[in-house]
Tab-separated table of C-alpha atoms and ligand atoms in Angstrom:
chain	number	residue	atom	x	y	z
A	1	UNK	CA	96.224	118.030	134.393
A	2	UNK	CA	97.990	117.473	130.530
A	3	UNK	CA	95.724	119.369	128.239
A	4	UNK	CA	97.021	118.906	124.433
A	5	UNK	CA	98.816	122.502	124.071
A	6	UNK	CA	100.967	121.760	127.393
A	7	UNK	CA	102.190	118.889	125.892
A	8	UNK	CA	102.990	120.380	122.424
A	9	UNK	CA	106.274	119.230	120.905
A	10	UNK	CA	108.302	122.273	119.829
A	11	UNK	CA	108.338	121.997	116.292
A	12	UNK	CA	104.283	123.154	116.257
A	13	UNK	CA	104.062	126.670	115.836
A	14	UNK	CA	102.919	128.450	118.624
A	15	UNK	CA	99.960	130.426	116.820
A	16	UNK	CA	98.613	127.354	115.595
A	17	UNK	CA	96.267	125.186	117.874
A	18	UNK	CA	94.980	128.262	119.842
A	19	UNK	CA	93.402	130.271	116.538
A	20	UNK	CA	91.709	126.945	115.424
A	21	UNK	CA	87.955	125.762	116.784
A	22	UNK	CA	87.974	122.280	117.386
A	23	UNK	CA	85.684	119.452	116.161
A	24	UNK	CA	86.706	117.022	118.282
A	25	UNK	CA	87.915	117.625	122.073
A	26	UNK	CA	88.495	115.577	124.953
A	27	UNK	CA	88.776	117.494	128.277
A	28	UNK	CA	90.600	115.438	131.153
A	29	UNK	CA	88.934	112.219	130.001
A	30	UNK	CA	89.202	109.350	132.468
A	31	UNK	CA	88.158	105.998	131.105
A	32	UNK	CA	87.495	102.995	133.352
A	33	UNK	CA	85.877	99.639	132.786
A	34	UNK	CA	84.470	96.968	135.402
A	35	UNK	CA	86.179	93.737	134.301
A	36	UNK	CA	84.638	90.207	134.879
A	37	UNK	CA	86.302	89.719	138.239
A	38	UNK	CA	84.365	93.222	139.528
A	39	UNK	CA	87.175	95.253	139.337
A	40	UNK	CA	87.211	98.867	138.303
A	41	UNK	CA	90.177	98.934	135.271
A	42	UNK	CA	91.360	102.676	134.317
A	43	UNK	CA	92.039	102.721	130.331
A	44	UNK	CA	92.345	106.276	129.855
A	45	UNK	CA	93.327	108.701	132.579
A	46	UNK	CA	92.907	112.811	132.189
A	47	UNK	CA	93.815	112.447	128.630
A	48	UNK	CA	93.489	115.635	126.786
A	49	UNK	CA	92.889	116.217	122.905
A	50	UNK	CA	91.503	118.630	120.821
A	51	UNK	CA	91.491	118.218	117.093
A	52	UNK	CA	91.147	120.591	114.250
A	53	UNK	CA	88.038	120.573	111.394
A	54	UNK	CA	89.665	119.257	108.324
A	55	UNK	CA	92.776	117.869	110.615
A	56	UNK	CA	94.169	114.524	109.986
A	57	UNK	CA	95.570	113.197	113.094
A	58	UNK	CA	97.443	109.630	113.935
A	59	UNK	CA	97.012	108.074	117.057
A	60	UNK	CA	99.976	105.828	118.304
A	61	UNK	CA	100.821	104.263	121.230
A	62	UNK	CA	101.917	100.918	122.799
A	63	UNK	CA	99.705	97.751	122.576
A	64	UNK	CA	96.475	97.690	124.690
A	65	UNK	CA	97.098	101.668	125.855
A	66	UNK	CA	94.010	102.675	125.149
A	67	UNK	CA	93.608	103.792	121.521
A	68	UNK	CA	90.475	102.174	120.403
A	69	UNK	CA	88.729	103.051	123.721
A	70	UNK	CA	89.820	106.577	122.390
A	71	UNK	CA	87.489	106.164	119.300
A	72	UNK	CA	85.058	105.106	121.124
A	73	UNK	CA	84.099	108.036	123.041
A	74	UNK	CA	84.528	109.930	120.044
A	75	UNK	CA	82.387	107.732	118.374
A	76	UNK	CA	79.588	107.937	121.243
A	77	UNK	CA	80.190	103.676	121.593
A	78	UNK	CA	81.267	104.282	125.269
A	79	UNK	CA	80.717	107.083	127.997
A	80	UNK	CA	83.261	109.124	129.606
A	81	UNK	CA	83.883	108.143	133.233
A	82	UNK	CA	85.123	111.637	134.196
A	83	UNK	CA	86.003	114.258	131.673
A	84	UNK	CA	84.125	115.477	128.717
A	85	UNK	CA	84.168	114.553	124.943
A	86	UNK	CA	82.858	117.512	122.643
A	87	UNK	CA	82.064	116.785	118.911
A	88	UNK	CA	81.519	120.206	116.933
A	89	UNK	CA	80.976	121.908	119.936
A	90	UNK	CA	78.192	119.743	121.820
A	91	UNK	CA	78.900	116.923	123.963
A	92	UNK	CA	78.630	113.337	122.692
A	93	UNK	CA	75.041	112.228	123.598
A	94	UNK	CA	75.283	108.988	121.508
A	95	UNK	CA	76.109	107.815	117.781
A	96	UNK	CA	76.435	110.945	115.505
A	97	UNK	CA	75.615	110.495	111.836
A	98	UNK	CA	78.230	113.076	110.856
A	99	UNK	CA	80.919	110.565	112.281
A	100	UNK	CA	81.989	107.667	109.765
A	101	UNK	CA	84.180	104.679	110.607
A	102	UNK	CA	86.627	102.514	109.118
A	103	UNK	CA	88.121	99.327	111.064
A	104	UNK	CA	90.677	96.918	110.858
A	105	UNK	CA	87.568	94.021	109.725
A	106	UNK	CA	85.529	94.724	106.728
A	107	UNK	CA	82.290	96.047	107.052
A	108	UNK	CA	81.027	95.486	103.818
A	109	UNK	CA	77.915	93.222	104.321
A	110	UNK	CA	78.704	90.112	102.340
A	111	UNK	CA	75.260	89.915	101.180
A	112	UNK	CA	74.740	92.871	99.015
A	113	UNK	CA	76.731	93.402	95.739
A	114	UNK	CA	79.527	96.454	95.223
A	115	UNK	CA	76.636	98.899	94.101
A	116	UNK	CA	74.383	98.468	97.369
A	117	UNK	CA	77.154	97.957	99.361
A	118	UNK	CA	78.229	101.446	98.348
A	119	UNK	CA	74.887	103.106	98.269
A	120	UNK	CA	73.578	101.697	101.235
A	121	UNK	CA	74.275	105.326	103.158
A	122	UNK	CA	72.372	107.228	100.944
A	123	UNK	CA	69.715	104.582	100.975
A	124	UNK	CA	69.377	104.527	104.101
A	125	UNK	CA	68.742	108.053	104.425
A	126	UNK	CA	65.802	107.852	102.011
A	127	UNK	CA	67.859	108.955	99.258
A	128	UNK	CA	65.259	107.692	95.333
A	129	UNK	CA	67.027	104.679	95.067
A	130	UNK	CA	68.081	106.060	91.339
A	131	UNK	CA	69.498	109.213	92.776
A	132	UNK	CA	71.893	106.457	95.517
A	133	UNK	CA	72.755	103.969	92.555
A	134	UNK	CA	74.282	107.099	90.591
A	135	UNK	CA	76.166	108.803	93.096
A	136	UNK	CA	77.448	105.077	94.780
A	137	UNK	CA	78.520	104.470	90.990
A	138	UNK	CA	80.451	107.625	90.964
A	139	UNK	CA	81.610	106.543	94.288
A	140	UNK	CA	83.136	103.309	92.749
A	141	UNK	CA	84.496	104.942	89.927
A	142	UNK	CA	86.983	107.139	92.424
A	143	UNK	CA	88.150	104.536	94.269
A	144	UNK	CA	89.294	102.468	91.301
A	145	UNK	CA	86.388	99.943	90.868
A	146	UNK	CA	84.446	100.318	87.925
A	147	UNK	CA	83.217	97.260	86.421
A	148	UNK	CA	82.876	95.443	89.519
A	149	UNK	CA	79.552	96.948	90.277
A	150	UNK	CA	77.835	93.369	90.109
A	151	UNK	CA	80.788	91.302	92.932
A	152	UNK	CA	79.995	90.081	95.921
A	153	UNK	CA	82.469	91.020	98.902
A	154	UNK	CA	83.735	87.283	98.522
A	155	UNK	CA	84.703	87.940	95.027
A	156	UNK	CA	86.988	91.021	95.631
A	157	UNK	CA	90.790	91.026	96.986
A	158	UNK	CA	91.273	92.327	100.491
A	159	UNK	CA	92.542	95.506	99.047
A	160	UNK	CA	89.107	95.623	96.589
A	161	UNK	CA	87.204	95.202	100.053
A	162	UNK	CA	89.010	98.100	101.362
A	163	UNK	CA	87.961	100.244	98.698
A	164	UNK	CA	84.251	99.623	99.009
A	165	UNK	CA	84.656	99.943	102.652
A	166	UNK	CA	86.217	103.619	102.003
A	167	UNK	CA	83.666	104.462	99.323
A	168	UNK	CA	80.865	103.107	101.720
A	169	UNK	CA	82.249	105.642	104.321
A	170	UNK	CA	82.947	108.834	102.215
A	171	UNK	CA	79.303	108.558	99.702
A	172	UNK	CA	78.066	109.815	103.212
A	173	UNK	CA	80.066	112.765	103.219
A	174	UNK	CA	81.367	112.222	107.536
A	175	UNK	CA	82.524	115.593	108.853
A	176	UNK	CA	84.708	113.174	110.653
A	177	UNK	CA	86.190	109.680	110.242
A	178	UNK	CA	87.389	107.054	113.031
A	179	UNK	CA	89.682	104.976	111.218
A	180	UNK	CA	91.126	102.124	113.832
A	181	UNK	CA	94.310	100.518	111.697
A	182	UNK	CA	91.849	99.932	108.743
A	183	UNK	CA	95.165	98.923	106.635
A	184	UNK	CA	96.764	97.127	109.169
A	185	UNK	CA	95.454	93.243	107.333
A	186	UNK	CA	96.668	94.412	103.895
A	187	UNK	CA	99.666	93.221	102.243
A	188	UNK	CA	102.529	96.023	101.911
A	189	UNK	CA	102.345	97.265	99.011
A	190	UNK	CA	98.256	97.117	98.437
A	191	UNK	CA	98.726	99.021	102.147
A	192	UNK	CA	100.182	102.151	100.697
A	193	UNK	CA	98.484	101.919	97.586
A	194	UNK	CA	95.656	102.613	99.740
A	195	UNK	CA	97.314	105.165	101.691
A	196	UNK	CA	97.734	107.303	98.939
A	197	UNK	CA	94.078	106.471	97.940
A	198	UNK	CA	92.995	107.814	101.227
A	199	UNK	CA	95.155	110.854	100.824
A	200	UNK	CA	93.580	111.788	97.978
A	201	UNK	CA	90.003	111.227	98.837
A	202	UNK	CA	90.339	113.034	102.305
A	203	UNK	CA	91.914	116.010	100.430
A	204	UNK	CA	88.699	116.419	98.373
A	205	UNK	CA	86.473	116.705	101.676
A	206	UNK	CA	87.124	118.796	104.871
A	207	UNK	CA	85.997	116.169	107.399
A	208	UNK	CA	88.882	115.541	110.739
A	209	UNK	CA	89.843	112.758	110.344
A	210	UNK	CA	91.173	110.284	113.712
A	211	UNK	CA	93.119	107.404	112.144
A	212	UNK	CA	94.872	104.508	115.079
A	213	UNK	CA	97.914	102.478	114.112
A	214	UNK	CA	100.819	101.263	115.095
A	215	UNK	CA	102.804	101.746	112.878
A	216	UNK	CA	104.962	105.169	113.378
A	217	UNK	CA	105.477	105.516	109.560
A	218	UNK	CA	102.194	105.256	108.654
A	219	UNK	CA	100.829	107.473	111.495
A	220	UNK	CA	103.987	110.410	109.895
A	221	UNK	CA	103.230	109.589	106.100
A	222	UNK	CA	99.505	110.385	106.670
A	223	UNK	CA	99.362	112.926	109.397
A	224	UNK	CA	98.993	116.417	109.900
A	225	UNK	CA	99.586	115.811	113.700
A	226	UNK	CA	101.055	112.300	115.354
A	227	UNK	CA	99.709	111.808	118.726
A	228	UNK	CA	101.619	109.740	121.017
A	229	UNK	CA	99.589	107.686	123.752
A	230	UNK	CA	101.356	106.873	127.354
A	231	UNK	CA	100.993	103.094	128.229
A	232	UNK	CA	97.943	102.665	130.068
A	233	UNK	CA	96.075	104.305	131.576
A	234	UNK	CA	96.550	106.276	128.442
A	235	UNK	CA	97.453	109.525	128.323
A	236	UNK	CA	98.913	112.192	125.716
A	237	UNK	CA	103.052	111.849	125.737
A	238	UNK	CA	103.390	114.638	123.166
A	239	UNK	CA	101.667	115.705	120.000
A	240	UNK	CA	104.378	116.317	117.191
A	241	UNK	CA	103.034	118.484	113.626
A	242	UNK	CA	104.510	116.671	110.523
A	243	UNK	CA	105.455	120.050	108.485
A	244	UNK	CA	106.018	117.401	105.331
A	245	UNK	CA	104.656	118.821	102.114
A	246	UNK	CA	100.999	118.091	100.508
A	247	UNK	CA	99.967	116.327	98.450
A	248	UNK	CA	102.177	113.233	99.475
A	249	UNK	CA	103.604	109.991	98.028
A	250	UNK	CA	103.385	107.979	100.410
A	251	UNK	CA	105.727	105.031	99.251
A	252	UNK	CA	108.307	107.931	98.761
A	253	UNK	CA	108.177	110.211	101.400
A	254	UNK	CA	109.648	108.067	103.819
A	255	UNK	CA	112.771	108.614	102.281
A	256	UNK	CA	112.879	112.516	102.622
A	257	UNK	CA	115.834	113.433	105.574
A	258	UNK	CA	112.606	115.451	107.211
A	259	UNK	CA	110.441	112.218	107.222
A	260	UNK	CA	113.435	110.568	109.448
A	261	UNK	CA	114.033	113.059	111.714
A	262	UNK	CA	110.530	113.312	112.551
A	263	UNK	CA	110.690	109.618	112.916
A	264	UNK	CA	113.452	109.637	114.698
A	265	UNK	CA	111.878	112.542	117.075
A	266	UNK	CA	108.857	110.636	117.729
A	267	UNK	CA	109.925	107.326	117.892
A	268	UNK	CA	112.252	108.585	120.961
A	269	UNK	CA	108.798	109.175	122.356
A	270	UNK	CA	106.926	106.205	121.251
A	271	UNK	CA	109.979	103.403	122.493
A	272	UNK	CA	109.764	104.500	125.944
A	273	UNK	CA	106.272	103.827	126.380
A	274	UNK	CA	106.090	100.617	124.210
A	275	UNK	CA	109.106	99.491	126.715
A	276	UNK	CA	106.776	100.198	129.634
A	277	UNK	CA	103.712	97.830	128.300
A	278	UNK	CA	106.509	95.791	127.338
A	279	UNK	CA	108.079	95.387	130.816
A	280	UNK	CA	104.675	95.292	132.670
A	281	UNK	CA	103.152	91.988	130.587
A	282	UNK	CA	106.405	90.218	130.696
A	283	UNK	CA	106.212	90.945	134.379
A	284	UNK	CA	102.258	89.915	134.744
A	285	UNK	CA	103.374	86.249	132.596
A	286	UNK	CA	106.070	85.800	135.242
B	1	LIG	N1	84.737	96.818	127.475
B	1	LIG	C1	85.878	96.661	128.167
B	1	LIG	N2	85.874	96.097	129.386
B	1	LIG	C2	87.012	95.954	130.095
B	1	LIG	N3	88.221	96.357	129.660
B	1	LIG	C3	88.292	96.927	128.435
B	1	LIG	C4	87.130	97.105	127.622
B	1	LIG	N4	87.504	97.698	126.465
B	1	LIG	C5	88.840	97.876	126.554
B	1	LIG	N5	89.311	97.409	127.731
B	1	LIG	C6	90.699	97.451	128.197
B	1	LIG	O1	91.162	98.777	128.078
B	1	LIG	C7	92.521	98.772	127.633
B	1	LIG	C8	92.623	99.610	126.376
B	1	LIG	O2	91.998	98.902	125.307
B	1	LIG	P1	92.021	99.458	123.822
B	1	LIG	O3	91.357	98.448	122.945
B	1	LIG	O4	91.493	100.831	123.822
B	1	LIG	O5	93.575	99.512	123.530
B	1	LIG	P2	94.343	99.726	122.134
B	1	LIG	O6	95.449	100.663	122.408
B	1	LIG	O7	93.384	100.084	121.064
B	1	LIG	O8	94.861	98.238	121.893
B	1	LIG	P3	95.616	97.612	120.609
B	1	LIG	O9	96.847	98.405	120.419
B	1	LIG	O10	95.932	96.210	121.029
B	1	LIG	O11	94.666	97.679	119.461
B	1	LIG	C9	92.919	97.316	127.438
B	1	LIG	O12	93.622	96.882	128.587
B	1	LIG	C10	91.604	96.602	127.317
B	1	LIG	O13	91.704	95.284	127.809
């Protein structure tokens, strides 16, 4: 069996994960899917994971491991095929409104304008539709787009989309967020402008937060904990705490000496697994 705190990288203090109640844990989850030809296919195997309220924590790991299927036993999307996937405390029985998502594609709906875009949570929920408009404005106004109340999704930059898409998420106030490599489309620099705009929102809430990508620096610029996936059947390599300071610049903390050790540390990690997948599909195309 791995459980999370065996496989704890020495830089996390030793007081820290057993004083804290989790919201999210994953007990010796096994994963496996039947694929088209019949056969049983193991993504996940005995992966442990438990995960702080108000934690942000980066999943990485080679191509294909397993990450998304991660999310999506979080989420309630898929079932545990052994194991067992707690979310504050109960076991995932389905979707949970407290959970709110962010993906790679943007899930604005191209019909509706910024404003119901936005307020379509609260709507939803049966929220006086003046009561929704007023809080999606505010909404709007704190990720940077007042004045574009009236576009269409079709109208806005990807970036622009982004930002409705993260105002669409927090309006409903998710005691946790999925996030699988929501930035990964964007252009560079528009990428860490909405880094830091994530930063800053998340640090006004307490919700956990479980963001996928593969990109180390991202997963050690946002992170209170990286998470480092085996190749698959995934499994937890090593957890590693990034001790850098909050509140962060994203664009500049790559450049502190801590920021490259840590990457340095974890990348260590990280190659040797991305060198397994690696070997394995060059091996499966011979
Ligand atoms: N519904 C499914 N049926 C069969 N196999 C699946 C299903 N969903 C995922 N898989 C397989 O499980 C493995 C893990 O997939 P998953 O999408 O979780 O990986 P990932 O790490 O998120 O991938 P990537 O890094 O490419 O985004 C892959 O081999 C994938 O083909």
């Amino acid at each position: 069996m791995i459980s999370a705190s065996s496989m704890t990288n020495s830089s996390i203090s030793p007081q820290y994960i057993p004083r804290l109640k989790a919201s999210i844990e994953l007990r010796n989850v096994t994963k496996r899917f039947l694929t088209p030809n019949g056969q049983a296919y193991t993504a996940l195997r005995d992966l442990s994971l438990s995960i702080a309220p108000g934690e942000f924590c980066a999943i990485v790991g080679p191509t294909g491991c397993g990450k998304s299927t991660t999310l999506g036993l979080i989420s309630g999307l898929e079932r545990p095929s052994s194991g067992e996937v707690q979310v504050m405390g109960q076991p995932v029985q389905g979707i949970d409104p407290r959970i709110g998502y962010v993906f790679q594609s943007d899930a604005v709906f191209p019909w509706k304008n910024v404003l119901r875009n936005v307020a379509t949570g609260p709507l939803f929920r049966g929220k006086p539709k003046k009561e929704a408009l007023a809080q999606a404005r505010d909404w709007i106004a704190r990720v940077g787009l007042s004045g574009f109340e009236d576009r269409y999704p079709h109208q806005l930059s990807g970036g622009m989309r982004k930002r409705v898409a993260l105002a669409q998420t927090f309006i409903n106030e998710p005691q946790i967020l999925l996030m699988d490599e929501p930035f990964s489309a964007l252009d560079v620099q528009t990428r860490t402008l909405m880094e830091d705009e994530l930063l800053q929102l998340w640090s006004s809430t307490s919700a956990s937060v479980v963001f996928v990508t593969h990109d180390l620096e991202e997963a050690i610029s946002l992170a209170d904990r990286v998470c480092v996936l085996t190749a698959g059947p995934a499994t937890v390599k090593g957890i590693y705490t990034i001790d850098l300071p909050r509140p962060r610049n994203v664009a500049e903390i790559r450049f502190e000496p801590r920021f490259v050790h840590l990457y340095q540390e974890i990348w260590e990690d990280l190659r040797n697994e991305v060198l397994i997948s690696y070997e394995r599909t060059k091996q499966r195309n011979q």
